[in-house]
CSV table of C-alpha atoms in Angstrom, one decimal:
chain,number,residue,atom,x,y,z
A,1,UNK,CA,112.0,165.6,130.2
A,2,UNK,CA,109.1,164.4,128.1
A,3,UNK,CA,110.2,166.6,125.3
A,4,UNK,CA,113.4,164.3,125.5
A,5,UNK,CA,111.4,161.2,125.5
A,6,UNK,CA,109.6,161.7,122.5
A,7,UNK,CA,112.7,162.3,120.7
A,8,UNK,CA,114.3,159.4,121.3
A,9,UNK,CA,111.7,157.7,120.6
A,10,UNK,CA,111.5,159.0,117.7
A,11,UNK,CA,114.7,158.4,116.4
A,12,UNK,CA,114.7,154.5,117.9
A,13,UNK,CA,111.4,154.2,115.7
A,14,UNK,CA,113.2,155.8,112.5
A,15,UNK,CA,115.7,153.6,112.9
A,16,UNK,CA,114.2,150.4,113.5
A,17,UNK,CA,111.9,151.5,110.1
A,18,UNK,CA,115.2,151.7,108.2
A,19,UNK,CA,116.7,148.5,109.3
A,20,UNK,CA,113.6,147.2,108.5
A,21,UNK,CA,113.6,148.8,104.6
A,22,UNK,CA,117.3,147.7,104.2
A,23,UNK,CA,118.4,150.9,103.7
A,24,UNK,CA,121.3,150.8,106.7
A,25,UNK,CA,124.0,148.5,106.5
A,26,UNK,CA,125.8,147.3,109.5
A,27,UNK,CA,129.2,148.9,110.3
A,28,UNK,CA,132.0,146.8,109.3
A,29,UNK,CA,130.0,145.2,106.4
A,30,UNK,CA,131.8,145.2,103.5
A,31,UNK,CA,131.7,143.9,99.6
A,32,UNK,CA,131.6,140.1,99.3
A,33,UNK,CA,134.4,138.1,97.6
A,34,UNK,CA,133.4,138.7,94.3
A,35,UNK,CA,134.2,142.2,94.6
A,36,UNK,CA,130.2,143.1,94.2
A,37,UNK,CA,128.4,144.8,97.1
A,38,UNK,CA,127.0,142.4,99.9
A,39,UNK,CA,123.9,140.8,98.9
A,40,UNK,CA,124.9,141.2,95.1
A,41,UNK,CA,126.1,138.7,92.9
A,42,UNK,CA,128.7,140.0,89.8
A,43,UNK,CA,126.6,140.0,86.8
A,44,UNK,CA,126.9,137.2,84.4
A,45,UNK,CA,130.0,137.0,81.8
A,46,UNK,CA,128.6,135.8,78.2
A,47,UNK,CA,131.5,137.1,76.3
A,48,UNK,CA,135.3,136.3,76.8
A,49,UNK,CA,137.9,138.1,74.8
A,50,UNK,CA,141.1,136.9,74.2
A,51,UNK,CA,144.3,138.9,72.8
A,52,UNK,CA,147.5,137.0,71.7
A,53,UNK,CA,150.3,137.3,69.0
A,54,UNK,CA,151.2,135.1,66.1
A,55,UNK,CA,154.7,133.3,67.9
A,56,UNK,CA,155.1,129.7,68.9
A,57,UNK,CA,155.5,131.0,72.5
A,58,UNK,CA,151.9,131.4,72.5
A,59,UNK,CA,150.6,127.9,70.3
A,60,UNK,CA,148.9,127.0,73.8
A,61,UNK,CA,146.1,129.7,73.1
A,62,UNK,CA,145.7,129.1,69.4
A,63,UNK,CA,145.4,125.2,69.9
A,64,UNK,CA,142.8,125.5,72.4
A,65,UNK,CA,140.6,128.0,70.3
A,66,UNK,CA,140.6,125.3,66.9
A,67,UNK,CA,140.0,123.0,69.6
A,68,UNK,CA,137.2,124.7,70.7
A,69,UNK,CA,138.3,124.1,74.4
A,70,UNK,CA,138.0,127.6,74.9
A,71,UNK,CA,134.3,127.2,74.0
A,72,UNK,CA,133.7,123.6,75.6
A,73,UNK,CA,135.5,124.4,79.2
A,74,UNK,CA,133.8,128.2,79.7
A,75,UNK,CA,130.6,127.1,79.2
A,76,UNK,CA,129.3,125.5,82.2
A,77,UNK,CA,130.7,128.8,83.9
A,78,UNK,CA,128.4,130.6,81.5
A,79,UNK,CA,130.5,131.9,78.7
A,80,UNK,CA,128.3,131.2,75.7
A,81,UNK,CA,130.8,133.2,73.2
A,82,UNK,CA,134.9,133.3,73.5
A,83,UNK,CA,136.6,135.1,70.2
A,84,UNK,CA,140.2,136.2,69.9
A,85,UNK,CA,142.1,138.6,68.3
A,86,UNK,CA,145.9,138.5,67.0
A,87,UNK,CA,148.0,141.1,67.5
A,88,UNK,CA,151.9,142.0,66.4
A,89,UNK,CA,153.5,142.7,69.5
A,90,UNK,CA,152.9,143.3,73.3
A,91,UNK,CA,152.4,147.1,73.0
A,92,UNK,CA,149.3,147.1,70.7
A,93,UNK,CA,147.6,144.0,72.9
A,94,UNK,CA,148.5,146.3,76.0
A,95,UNK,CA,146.8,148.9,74.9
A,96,UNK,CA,143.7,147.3,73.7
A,97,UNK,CA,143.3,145.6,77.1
A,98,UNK,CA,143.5,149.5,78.6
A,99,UNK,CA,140.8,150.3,76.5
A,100,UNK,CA,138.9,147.1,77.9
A,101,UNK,CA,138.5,145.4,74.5
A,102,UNK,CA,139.9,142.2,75.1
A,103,UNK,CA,139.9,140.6,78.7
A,104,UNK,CA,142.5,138.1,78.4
A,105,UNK,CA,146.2,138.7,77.2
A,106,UNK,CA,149.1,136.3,76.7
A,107,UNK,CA,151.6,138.7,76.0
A,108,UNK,CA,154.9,139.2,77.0
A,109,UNK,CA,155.8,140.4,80.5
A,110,UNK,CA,157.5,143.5,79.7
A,111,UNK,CA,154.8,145.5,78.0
A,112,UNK,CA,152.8,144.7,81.0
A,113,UNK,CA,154.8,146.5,83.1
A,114,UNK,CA,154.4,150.2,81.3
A,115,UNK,CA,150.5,149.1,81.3
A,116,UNK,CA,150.2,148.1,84.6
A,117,UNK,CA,152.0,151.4,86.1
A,118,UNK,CA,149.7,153.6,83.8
A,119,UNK,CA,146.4,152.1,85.2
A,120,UNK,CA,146.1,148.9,83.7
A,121,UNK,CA,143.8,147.2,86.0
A,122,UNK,CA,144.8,143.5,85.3
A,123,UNK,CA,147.2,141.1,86.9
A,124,UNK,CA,149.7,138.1,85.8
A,125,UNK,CA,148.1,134.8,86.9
A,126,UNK,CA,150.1,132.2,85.3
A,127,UNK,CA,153.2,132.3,83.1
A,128,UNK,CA,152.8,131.3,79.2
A,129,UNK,CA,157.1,130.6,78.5
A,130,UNK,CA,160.5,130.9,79.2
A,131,UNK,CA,163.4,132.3,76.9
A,132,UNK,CA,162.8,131.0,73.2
A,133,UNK,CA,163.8,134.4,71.0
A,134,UNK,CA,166.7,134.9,68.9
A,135,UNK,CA,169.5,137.3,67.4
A,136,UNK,CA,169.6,136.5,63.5
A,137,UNK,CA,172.3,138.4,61.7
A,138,UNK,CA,172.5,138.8,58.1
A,139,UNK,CA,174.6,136.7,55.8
A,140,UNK,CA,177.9,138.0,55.6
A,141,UNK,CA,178.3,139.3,59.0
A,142,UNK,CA,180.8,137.6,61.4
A,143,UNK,CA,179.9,137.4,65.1
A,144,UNK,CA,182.9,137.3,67.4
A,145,UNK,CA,180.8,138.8,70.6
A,146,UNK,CA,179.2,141.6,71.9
A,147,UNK,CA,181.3,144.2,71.0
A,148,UNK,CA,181.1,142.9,67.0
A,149,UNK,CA,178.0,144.3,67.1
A,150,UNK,CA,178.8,147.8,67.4
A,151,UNK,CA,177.6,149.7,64.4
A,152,UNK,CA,175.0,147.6,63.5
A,153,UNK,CA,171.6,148.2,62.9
A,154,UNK,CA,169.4,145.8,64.5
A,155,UNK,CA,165.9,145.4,64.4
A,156,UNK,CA,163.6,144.3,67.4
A,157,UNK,CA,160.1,145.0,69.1
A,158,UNK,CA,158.7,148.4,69.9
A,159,UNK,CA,160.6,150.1,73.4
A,160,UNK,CA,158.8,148.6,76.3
A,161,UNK,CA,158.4,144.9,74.7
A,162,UNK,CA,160.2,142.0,75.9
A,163,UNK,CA,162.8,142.0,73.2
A,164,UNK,CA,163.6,145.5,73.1
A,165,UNK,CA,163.9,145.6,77.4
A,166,UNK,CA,166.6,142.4,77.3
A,167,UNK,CA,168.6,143.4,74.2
A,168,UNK,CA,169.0,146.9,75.7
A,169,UNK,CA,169.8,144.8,79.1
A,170,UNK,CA,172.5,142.7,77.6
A,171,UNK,CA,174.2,145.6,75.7
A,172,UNK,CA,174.7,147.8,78.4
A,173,UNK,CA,175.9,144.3,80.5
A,174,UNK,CA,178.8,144.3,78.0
A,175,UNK,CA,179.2,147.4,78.1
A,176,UNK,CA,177.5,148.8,74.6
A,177,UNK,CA,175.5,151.7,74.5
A,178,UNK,CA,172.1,150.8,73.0
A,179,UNK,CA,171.7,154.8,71.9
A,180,UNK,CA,175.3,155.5,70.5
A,181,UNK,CA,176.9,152.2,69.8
A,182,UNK,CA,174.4,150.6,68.1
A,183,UNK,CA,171.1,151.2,66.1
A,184,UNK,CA,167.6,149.5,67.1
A,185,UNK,CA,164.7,149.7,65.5
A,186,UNK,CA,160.9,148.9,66.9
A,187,UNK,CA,159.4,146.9,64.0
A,188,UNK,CA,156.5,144.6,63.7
A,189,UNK,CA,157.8,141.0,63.3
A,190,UNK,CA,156.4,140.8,60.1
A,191,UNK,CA,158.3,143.8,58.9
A,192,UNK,CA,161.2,143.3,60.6
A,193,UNK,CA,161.6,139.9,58.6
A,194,UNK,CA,161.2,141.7,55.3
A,195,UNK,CA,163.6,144.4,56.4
A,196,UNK,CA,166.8,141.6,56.9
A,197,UNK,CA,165.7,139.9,54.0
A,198,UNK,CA,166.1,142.9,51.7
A,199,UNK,CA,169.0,143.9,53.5
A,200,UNK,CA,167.7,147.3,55.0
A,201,UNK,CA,169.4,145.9,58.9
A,202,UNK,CA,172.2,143.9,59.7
A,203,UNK,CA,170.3,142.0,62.0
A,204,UNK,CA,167.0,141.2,64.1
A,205,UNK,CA,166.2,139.9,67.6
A,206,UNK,CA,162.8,138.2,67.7
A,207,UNK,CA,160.8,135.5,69.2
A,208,UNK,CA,160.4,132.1,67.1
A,209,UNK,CA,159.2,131.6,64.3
A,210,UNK,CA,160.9,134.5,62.9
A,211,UNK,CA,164.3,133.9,63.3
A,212,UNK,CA,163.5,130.4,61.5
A,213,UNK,CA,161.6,132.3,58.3
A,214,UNK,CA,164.9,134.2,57.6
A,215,UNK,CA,167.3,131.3,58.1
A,216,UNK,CA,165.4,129.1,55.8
A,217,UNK,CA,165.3,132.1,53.0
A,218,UNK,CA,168.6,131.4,53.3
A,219,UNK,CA,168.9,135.4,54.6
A,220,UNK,CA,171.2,135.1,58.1
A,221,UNK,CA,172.1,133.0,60.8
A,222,UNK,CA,171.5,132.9,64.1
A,223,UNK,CA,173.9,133.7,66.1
A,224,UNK,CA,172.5,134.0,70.0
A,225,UNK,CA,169.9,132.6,71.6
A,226,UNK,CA,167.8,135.2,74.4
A,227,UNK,CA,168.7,132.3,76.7
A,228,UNK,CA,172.4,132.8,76.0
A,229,UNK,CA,171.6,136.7,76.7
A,230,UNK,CA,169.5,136.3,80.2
A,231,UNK,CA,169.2,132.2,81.6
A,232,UNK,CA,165.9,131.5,82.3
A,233,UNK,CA,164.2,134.5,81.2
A,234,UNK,CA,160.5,135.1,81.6
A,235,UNK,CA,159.2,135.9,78.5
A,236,UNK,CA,155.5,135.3,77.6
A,237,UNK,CA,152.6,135.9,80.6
A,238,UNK,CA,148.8,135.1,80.9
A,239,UNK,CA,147.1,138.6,82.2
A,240,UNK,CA,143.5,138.7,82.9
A,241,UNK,CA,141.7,141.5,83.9
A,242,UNK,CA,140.4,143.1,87.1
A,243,UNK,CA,137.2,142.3,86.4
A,244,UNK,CA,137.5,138.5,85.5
A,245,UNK,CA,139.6,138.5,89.4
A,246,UNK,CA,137.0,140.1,91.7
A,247,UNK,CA,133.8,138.7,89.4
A,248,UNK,CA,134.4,135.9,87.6
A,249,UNK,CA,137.2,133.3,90.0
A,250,UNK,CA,136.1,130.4,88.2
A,251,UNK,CA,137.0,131.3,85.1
A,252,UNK,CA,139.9,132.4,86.0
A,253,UNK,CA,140.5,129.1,87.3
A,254,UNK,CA,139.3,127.0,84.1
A,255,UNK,CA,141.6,130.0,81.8
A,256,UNK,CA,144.5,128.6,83.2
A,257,UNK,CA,143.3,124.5,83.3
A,258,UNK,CA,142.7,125.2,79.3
A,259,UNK,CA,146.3,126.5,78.8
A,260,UNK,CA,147.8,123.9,80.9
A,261,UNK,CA,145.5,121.2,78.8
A,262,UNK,CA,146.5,122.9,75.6
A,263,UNK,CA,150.4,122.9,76.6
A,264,UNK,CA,150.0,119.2,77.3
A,265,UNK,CA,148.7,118.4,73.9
A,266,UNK,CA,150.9,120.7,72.4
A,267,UNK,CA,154.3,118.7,73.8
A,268,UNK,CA,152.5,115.6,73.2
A,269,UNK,CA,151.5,116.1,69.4
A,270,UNK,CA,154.3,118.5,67.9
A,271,UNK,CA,153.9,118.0,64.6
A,272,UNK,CA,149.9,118.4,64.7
A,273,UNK,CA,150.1,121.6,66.7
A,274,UNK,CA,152.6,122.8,63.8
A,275,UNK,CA,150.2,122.5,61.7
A,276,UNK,CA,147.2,124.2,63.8
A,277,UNK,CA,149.9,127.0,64.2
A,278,UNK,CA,150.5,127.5,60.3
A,279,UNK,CA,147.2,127.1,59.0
A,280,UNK,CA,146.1,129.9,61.4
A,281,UNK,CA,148.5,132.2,61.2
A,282,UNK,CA,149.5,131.7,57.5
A,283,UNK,CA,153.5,130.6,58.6
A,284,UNK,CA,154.9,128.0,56.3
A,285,UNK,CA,155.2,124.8,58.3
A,286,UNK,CA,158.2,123.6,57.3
A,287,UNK,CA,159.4,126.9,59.0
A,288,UNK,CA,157.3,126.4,62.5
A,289,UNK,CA,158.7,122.4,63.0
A,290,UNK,CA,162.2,124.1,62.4
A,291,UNK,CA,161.5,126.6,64.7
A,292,UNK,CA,160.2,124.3,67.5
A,293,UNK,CA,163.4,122.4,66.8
A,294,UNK,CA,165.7,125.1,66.8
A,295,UNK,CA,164.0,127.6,70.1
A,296,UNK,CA,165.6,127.3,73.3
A,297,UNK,CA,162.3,128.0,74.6
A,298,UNK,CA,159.9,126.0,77.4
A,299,UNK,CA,156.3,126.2,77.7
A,300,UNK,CA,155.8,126.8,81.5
A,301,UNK,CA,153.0,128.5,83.6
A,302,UNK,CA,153.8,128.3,86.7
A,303,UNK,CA,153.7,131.8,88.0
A,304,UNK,CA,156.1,131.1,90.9
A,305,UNK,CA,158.7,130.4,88.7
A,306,UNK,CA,158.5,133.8,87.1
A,307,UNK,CA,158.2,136.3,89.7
A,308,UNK,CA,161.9,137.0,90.0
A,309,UNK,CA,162.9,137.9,86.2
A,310,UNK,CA,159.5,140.1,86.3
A,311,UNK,CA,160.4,141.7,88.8
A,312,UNK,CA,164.2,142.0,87.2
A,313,UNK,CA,162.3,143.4,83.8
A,314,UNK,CA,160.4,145.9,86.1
A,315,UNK,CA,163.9,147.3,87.5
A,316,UNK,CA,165.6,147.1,84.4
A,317,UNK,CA,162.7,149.0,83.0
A,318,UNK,CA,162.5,151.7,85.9
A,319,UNK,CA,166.5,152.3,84.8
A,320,UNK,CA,166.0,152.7,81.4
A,321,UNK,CA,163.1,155.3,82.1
A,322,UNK,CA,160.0,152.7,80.7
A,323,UNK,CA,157.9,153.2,83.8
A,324,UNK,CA,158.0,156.1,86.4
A,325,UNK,CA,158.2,154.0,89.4
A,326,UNK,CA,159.3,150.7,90.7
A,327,UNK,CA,156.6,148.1,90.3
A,328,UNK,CA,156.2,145.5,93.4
A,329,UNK,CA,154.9,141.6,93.3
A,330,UNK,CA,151.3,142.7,94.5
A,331,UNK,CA,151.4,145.4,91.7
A,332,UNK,CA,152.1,142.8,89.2
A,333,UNK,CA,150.7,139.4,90.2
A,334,UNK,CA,147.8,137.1,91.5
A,335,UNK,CA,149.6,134.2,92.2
A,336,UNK,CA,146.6,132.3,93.8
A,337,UNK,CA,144.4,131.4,91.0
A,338,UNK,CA,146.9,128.9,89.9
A,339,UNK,CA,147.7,127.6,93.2
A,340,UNK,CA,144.2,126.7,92.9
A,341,UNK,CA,143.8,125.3,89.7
């Protein structure tokens, strides 16, 4: 019996010593919001990468970085440094953000998808636009319909972008095979522009400005509008990584207050944002107003509004054999950042 007793008072005393040390934790305890152990605060983010491409859907980031909103709004939230890079489609930008070199994406909602079910560890937090691409075909070509495109050689964003997932969508809705009837080529926007113009395709499908450069060369027509192809369309997203969602809420937060800012000014002073668009990405102006004119596009970021063609472009995408497995709302989004904002 007194062996006993000295045991377990042994083992009360080792215990009381490591509560005392902090070395146990209490069952039940677990990490704090921030997604950092309990007791630990997220280290400090100095650095904020942003990705986007060079189309009108996305004016909203590049007005806020020759703003220097970017700058002035992240840096009472400790940002002391926020660069961007430009990218030529959603595929490339994706698969910089897997390799964790930028940390904010707008980028259209498709190539998320293939990201996102290959270990992307980033979610959709606001929406960036709606619709606002176009089918151009080359001078000389009549378009009666659908089926008047059969034998044609169109040129569009690489498999898995938005433009390549509803073009495919709205083929096979009129009953066109996008592998038989018709030929589609991933290009860059840059080269699929030179590619009509030289009259290497019949046609292109591509998000504005593009469609605008090639009518004002005086090198096709547009003939369809992605609105036309899928009402209401989702097209352009805001993703933000895992890190900036369990770490770094607040800026989350201000991202989105900066967009929404910049998308105010934007509507509010067309013609100056033009110009902030061509000086920075080198596309003639006269081309950009024309385009803004001629888009049936809408700058909106409310993520609620977008679920329900994401989710369409995730099934659509699952059929065509893009991603191996159906993707789900929690898979894809954070809808509460904006709620908050």
């Amino acid at each position: 019996m007194k062996l006993v007793s000295l045991t377990t008072v042994a083992i009360v005393a080792v215990v009381f010593f490591l509560i005392a040390a902090g070395c146990t934790q209490p069952v039940g305890t677990a990490s704090n919001t921030t997604g950092s152990p309990a007791g630990q605060s997220a280290a400090p983010l100095t650095q904020l990468r942003i990705g986007y491409q060079p189309s009108t859907h996305q004016m909203a980031e590049i007005t806020a970085m020759n703003k220097g909103w970017w700058q002035q709004d992240l840096a009472p939230l400790g940002v002391t440094n926020v660069s961007d890079k430009v990218f030529p489609t959603g595929a490339p930008e994706m698969q910089a953000m897997l390799a964790g070199d930028i940390d904010v994406a707008y980028v259209g909602s498709a190539p998320v998808l293939s990201a996102i079910s290959t270990g992307l560890d980033a979610k959709i937090v606001a929406g960036v636009n709606t619709q606002g691409s176009d089918l151009v075909l080359r001078n000389g070509l009549n378009y009666t319909g659908p089926q008047s495109l059969k034998g044609l050689t169109i040129a569009t964003f690489q498999p898995g972008t938005i433009q390549d997932t509803i073009l495919r969508n709205w083929l096979k809705q009129n009953n066109i095979s996008p592998d038989t009837d018709v030929t589609i080529k991933g290009m860059n926007p840059g080269d699929a522009v030179t590619a009509i113009t030289a009259g290497k395709v019949d046609g292109v499908f591509l998000p504005t400005p593009s469609p605008s450069v090639i009518v004002d060369q005086g090198k096709g027509q547009i003939v369809l509008h992605s609105g036309q192809m899928y009402p209401n369309h989702t097209c352009c997203v805001l993703v933000v990584s895992g890190n900036l969602i369990r770490n770094h809420p607040d800026i989350v937060r201000q991202i989105i207050k900066t967009n929404d800012k910049a998308v105010a000014y934007n509507e509010n002073n067309l013609d100056e944002a033009a110009a902030i668009f061509s000086n920075t990405t080198g596309t003639n102006l006269t081309d950009v107003k024309a385009s803004l004119k001629e888009w049936d596009g809408n700058w909106q970021s409310d993520p609620n509004l977008i679920v329900g063609p994401v989710l369409d472009y995730a099934n659509i995408q699952y059929n065509l054999g893009y991603i191996k497995k159906p993707l789900t709302q929690d898979d894809l989004f954070d809808m509460s950042f904006y709620q908050k904002s």
